[in-house]
Amino acid sequence: IESHPQAPGIYARVTADRARAEADAAAARARAGLRRGPLDGVPVSWKDLFDTAGTATEAGSALLAGRVPERDAAVLAHAGRAGLVCLGKTHLTELAFSGLGINPVTATPPNINDPELAPGGSSSGAAASVAFGLAAAGIGSDTGGSIRVPSSWNDLVGLKPTHGLLSLEGVVQLCPRFDTPGPLCRSVEDAALLLAALSGAPAPDLAGASLDGARLLVLDTAEIGPTADGQARALEAALDPLRAAGVRVERAALPAVAEAMALAPCIFAAEAYGTCRELIEARPELMFAPVLDRFRSGEAFSAPDYVAAWQKLDRLRAEYLAGTAGFDAVVL
């Protein structure tokens, strides 16, 4: 990290002393035959919105400059008990409220495919840390795509766990009803192991796992938006090995997905502004204007608008669950 030319645009802070101490402790456990599990000693980065004891946690914003928590976030504490090594804090979109990953307030991390391209966000530095080989995995957060977008744009695996599965204690929050921590890594196996570590659960035994007989539903995405030919071909190519492994692939249209996505501008913006209004309106001149404008767009929605959007979302969730019942997984 210290010598890599892209590191300053990826890491907001490197916790070198902590990383060395944790790595030394993991090595000592390994020599004594006391490894805590398959992730003991694995070095990971942390998006700079997870509280890290004694290290500034500023969520990519000048509004939180100098904020130094006394305790680790709950998921970071769980990770430490699994033996994961904390390398440092990675850059992100300001207050985690943009999917592009651009942040002129602090830094914009590079994209592995072209450093001039946007990295995806808001867990931009988390993705770059893994893609550029500066961490074995990155821990980010996802509200409406903030793990999945940068993972996709940087050729990684990104997992947004079920909301509520992982603790938000000690996390700078954006939309508490949607926010969740999660891993960005190089394989589905890594994601499964990291998910267990972040939740404090034992590592799963993945040996002998089989997909034979599983049912997979592929959703028609035409109602969500246009799909490029290359994307369609990539999807089909990804399905072929699943079919070969015995997966039953079926297709269907489910309008509830597109209808739910149309509610995002109201629900996300209103909740984000309600969560962060006091912070951002205290010193709005410190913010990147497009992010500030996105926050303030939430003020345009009335309480009846917000309640109606949630009522519709609850109905659409029920329709989605009914439409996907009996399937082991859904692809779109």
PDB file of C-alpha atoms in Angstrom, residues 117-252:
ATOM      1  CA  LEU A 117     -13.518   5.982 -15.654  1.00  0.00           C
ATOM      2  CA  ALA A 118     -15.815   6.354 -12.651  1.00  0.00           C
ATOM      3  CA  PRO A 119     -15.264   3.502 -10.179  1.00  0.00           C
ATOM      4  CA  GLY A 120     -18.888   3.108  -9.127  1.00  0.00           C
ATOM      5  CA  GLY A 121     -20.118   3.924  -5.670  1.00  0.00           C
ATOM      6  CA  SER A 122     -20.625   4.552  -3.051  1.00  0.00           C
ATOM      7  CA  SER A 123     -18.154   1.844  -1.895  1.00  0.00           C
ATOM      8  CA  SER A 124     -15.675   3.043  -4.511  1.00  0.00           C
ATOM      9  CA  GLY A 125     -12.474   2.687  -2.508  1.00  0.00           C
ATOM     10  CA  ALA A 126     -13.531  -0.688  -1.155  1.00  0.00           C
ATOM     11  CA  ALA A 127     -13.809  -2.017  -4.708  1.00  0.00           C
ATOM     12  CA  ALA A 128     -10.572  -0.394  -5.848  1.00  0.00           C
ATOM     13  CA  SER A 129      -8.645  -1.767  -2.865  1.00  0.00           C
ATOM     14  CA  VAL A 130      -9.476  -5.312  -3.949  1.00  0.00           C
ATOM     15  CA  ALA A 131      -9.264  -4.772  -7.701  1.00  0.00           C
ATOM     16  CA  PHE A 132      -5.795  -3.189  -7.452  1.00  0.00           C
ATOM     17  CA  GLY A 133      -4.514  -5.885  -5.080  1.00  0.00           C
ATOM     18  CA  LEU A 134      -4.329  -3.655  -2.002  1.00  0.00           C
ATOM     19  CA  ALA A 135      -6.668  -5.823   0.096  1.00  0.00           C
ATOM     20  CA  ALA A 136      -7.891  -9.401  -0.058  1.00  0.00           C
ATOM     21  CA  ALA A 137     -11.426  -8.079   0.396  1.00  0.00           C
ATOM     22  CA  GLY A 138     -13.169  -4.808   1.108  1.00  0.00           C
ATOM     23  CA  ILE A 139     -16.039  -4.193   3.488  1.00  0.00           C
ATOM     24  CA  GLY A 140     -18.549  -1.675   2.192  1.00  0.00           C
ATOM     25  CA  SER A 141     -22.177  -0.744   2.665  1.00  0.00           C
ATOM     26  CA  ASP A 142     -25.155  -0.843   0.326  1.00  0.00           C
ATOM     27  CA  THR A 143     -28.394   1.134   0.314  1.00  0.00           C
ATOM     28  CA  GLY A 144     -29.492   0.982  -3.312  1.00  0.00           C
ATOM     29  CA  GLY A 145     -26.462  -0.523  -5.067  1.00  0.00           C
ATOM     30  CA  SER A 146     -23.403   0.846  -3.255  1.00  0.00           C
ATOM     31  CA  ILE A 147     -21.694  -2.546  -3.014  1.00  0.00           C
ATOM     32  CA  ARG A 148     -23.082  -4.110  -6.164  1.00  0.00           C
ATOM     33  CA  VAL A 149     -22.361  -1.241  -8.573  1.00  0.00           C
ATOM     34  CA  PRO A 150     -18.630  -0.790  -7.832  1.00  0.00           C
ATOM     35  CA  SER A 151     -18.188  -4.558  -7.681  1.00  0.00           C
ATOM     36  CA  SER A 152     -19.684  -4.903 -11.149  1.00  0.00           C
ATOM     37  CA  TRP A 153     -17.660  -2.028 -12.582  1.00  0.00           C
ATOM     38  CA  ASN A 154     -14.409  -3.444 -11.155  1.00  0.00           C
ATOM     39  CA  ASP A 155     -14.946  -7.140 -12.016  1.00  0.00           C
ATOM     40  CA  LEU A 156     -15.599  -8.304  -8.449  1.00  0.00           C
ATOM     41  CA  VAL A 157     -18.258 -10.142  -6.453  1.00  0.00           C
ATOM     42  CA  GLY A 158     -20.396  -7.853  -4.307  1.00  0.00           C
ATOM     43  CA  LEU A 159     -22.989  -8.985  -1.778  1.00  0.00           C
ATOM     44  CA  LYS A 160     -25.745  -6.895  -0.228  1.00  0.00           C
ATOM     45  CA  PRO A 161     -26.986  -9.121   2.612  1.00  0.00           C
ATOM     46  CA  THR A 162     -30.583  -9.200   3.775  1.00  0.00           C
ATOM     47  CA  HIS A 163     -31.353  -5.988   5.634  1.00  0.00           C
ATOM     48  CA  GLY A 164     -31.007  -6.507   9.369  1.00  0.00           C
ATOM     49  CA  LEU A 165     -28.732  -9.537   9.121  1.00  0.00           C
ATOM     50  CA  LEU A 166     -25.647  -7.434   9.912  1.00  0.00           C
ATOM     51  CA  SER A 167     -25.496  -4.796  12.626  1.00  0.00           C
ATOM     52  CA  LEU A 168     -25.482  -1.077  11.782  1.00  0.00           C
ATOM     53  CA  GLU A 169     -24.122  -0.178  15.220  1.00  0.00           C
ATOM     54  CA  GLY A 170     -21.179   2.164  14.723  1.00  0.00           C
ATOM     55  CA  VAL A 171     -21.946   2.832  11.046  1.00  0.00           C
ATOM     56  CA  VAL A 172     -22.518   6.336   9.641  1.00  0.00           C
ATOM     57  CA  GLN A 173     -25.982   5.771   8.211  1.00  0.00           C
ATOM     58  CA  LEU A 174     -27.760   7.138   5.139  1.00  0.00           C
ATOM     59  CA  CYS A 175     -31.120   5.324   4.943  1.00  0.00           C
ATOM     60  CA  PRO A 176     -31.386   3.085   8.010  1.00  0.00           C
ATOM     61  CA  ARG A 177     -34.305   1.090   6.575  1.00  0.00           C
ATOM     62  CA  PHE A 178     -32.141  -0.005   3.627  1.00  0.00           C
ATOM     63  CA  ASP A 179     -28.484   0.321   4.700  1.00  0.00           C
ATOM     64  CA  THR A 180     -26.482  -2.840   5.257  1.00  0.00           C
ATOM     65  CA  PRO A 181     -22.782  -3.698   5.464  1.00  0.00           C
ATOM     66  CA  GLY A 182     -21.405  -6.298   3.086  1.00  0.00           C
ATOM     67  CA  PRO A 183     -18.286  -7.634   1.348  1.00  0.00           C
ATOM     68  CA  LEU A 184     -16.629  -6.867  -1.984  1.00  0.00           C
ATOM     69  CA  CYS A 185     -14.310  -9.690  -2.978  1.00  0.00           C
ATOM     70  CA  ARG A 186     -13.108 -12.013  -5.743  1.00  0.00           C
ATOM     71  CA  SER A 187     -15.358 -15.052  -5.362  1.00  0.00           C
ATOM     72  CA  VAL A 188     -18.745 -16.187  -4.106  1.00  0.00           C
ATOM     73  CA  GLU A 189     -16.952 -18.476  -1.651  1.00  0.00           C
ATOM     74  CA  ASP A 190     -15.093 -15.494  -0.191  1.00  0.00           C
ATOM     75  CA  ALA A 191     -18.391 -13.611   0.105  1.00  0.00           C
ATOM     76  CA  ALA A 192     -19.981 -16.479   2.043  1.00  0.00           C
ATOM     77  CA  LEU A 193     -17.061 -16.689   4.473  1.00  0.00           C
ATOM     78  CA  LEU A 194     -16.959 -12.924   4.976  1.00  0.00           C
ATOM     79  CA  LEU A 195     -20.707 -12.741   5.564  1.00  0.00           C
ATOM     80  CA  ALA A 196     -20.383 -15.251   8.383  1.00  0.00           C
ATOM     81  CA  ALA A 197     -17.453 -13.367   9.903  1.00  0.00           C
ATOM     82  CA  LEU A 198     -19.269 -10.025   9.806  1.00  0.00           C
ATOM     83  CA  SER A 199     -22.292 -11.523  11.543  1.00  0.00           C
ATOM     84  CA  GLY A 200     -20.264 -13.288  14.209  1.00  0.00           C
ATOM     85  CA  ALA A 201     -21.368 -16.720  12.980  1.00  0.00           C
ATOM     86  CA  PRO A 202     -19.067 -19.725  12.480  1.00  0.00           C
ATOM     87  CA  ALA A 203     -17.555 -20.129   9.021  1.00  0.00           C
ATOM     88  CA  PRO A 204     -19.840 -22.228   6.796  1.00  0.00           C
ATOM     89  CA  ASP A 205     -18.704 -25.599   5.473  1.00  0.00           C
ATOM     90  CA  LEU A 206     -18.877 -25.136   1.708  1.00  0.00           C
ATOM     91  CA  ALA A 207     -17.323 -28.466   0.774  1.00  0.00           C
ATOM     92  CA  GLY A 208     -19.567 -30.659  -1.325  1.00  0.00           C
ATOM     93  CA  ALA A 209     -22.162 -27.958  -1.976  1.00  0.00           C
ATOM     94  CA  SER A 210     -24.347 -28.888  -4.934  1.00  0.00           C
ATOM     95  CA  LEU A 211     -26.705 -26.980  -7.228  1.00  0.00           C
ATOM     96  CA  ASP A 212     -28.244 -30.097  -8.720  1.00  0.00           C
ATOM     97  CA  GLY A 213     -32.022 -29.676  -8.790  1.00  0.00           C
ATOM     98  CA  ALA A 214     -32.032 -26.015  -7.766  1.00  0.00           C
ATOM     99  CA  ARG A 215     -34.623 -23.748  -9.410  1.00  0.00           C
ATOM    100  CA  LEU A 216     -33.499 -20.412 -10.822  1.00  0.00           C
ATOM    101  CA  LEU A 217     -35.872 -17.706 -12.032  1.00  0.00           C
ATOM    102  CA  VAL A 218     -34.558 -15.308 -14.685  1.00  0.00           C
ATOM    103  CA  LEU A 219     -36.615 -12.117 -14.744  1.00  0.00           C
ATOM    104  CA  ASP A 220     -37.443 -10.235 -17.913  1.00  0.00           C
ATOM    105  CA  THR A 221     -35.653  -6.902 -17.440  1.00  0.00           C
ATOM    106  CA  ALA A 222     -37.296  -5.063 -20.355  1.00  0.00           C
ATOM    107  CA  GLU A 223     -39.541  -3.124 -17.979  1.00  0.00           C
ATOM    108  CA  ILE A 224     -36.582  -2.040 -15.846  1.00  0.00           C
ATOM    109  CA  GLY A 225     -34.536  -0.558 -18.677  1.00  0.00           C
ATOM    110  CA  PRO A 226     -32.760  -1.299 -21.951  1.00  0.00           C
ATOM    111  CA  THR A 227     -30.183  -4.080 -22.006  1.00  0.00           C
ATOM    112  CA  ALA A 228     -27.195  -3.920 -24.336  1.00  0.00           C
ATOM    113  CA  ASP A 229     -26.466  -6.942 -26.512  1.00  0.00           C
ATOM    114  CA  GLY A 230     -23.217  -7.547 -24.664  1.00  0.00           C
ATOM    115  CA  GLN A 231     -25.012  -7.614 -21.331  1.00  0.00           C
ATOM    116  CA  ALA A 232     -27.578 -10.091 -22.634  1.00  0.00           C
ATOM    117  CA  ARG A 233     -24.836 -12.361 -23.954  1.00  0.00           C
ATOM    118  CA  ALA A 234     -22.955 -12.147 -20.655  1.00  0.00           C
ATOM    119  CA  LEU A 235     -26.089 -13.159 -18.773  1.00  0.00           C
ATOM    120  CA  GLU A 236     -26.650 -16.173 -21.004  1.00  0.00           C
ATOM    121  CA  ALA A 237     -22.991 -17.164 -20.685  1.00  0.00           C
ATOM    122  CA  ALA A 238     -23.324 -17.044 -16.906  1.00  0.00           C
ATOM    123  CA  LEU A 239     -26.383 -19.300 -17.010  1.00  0.00           C
ATOM    124  CA  ASP A 240     -24.712 -22.039 -19.068  1.00  0.00           C
ATOM    125  CA  PRO A 241     -22.485 -23.450 -16.285  1.00  0.00           C
ATOM    126  CA  LEU A 242     -25.448 -23.343 -13.907  1.00  0.00           C
ATOM    127  CA  ARG A 243     -27.494 -25.456 -16.295  1.00  0.00           C
ATOM    128  CA  ALA A 244     -24.535 -27.824 -16.599  1.00  0.00           C
ATOM    129  CA  ALA A 245     -24.497 -28.127 -12.799  1.00  0.00           C
ATOM    130  CA  GLY A 246     -28.113 -29.294 -12.800  1.00  0.00           C
ATOM    131  CA  VAL A 247     -29.920 -26.005 -12.196  1.00  0.00           C
ATOM    132  CA  ARG A 248     -33.422 -25.684 -13.663  1.00  0.00           C
ATOM    133  CA  VAL A 249     -33.602 -22.262 -15.318  1.00  0.00           C
ATOM    134  CA  GLU A 250     -37.035 -20.712 -15.844  1.00  0.00           C
ATOM    135  CA  ARG A 251     -38.092 -17.263 -17.076  1.00  0.00           C
ATOM    136  CA  ALA A 252     -40.878 -14.871 -16.150  1.00  0.00           C
TER     137      ALA A 252
END
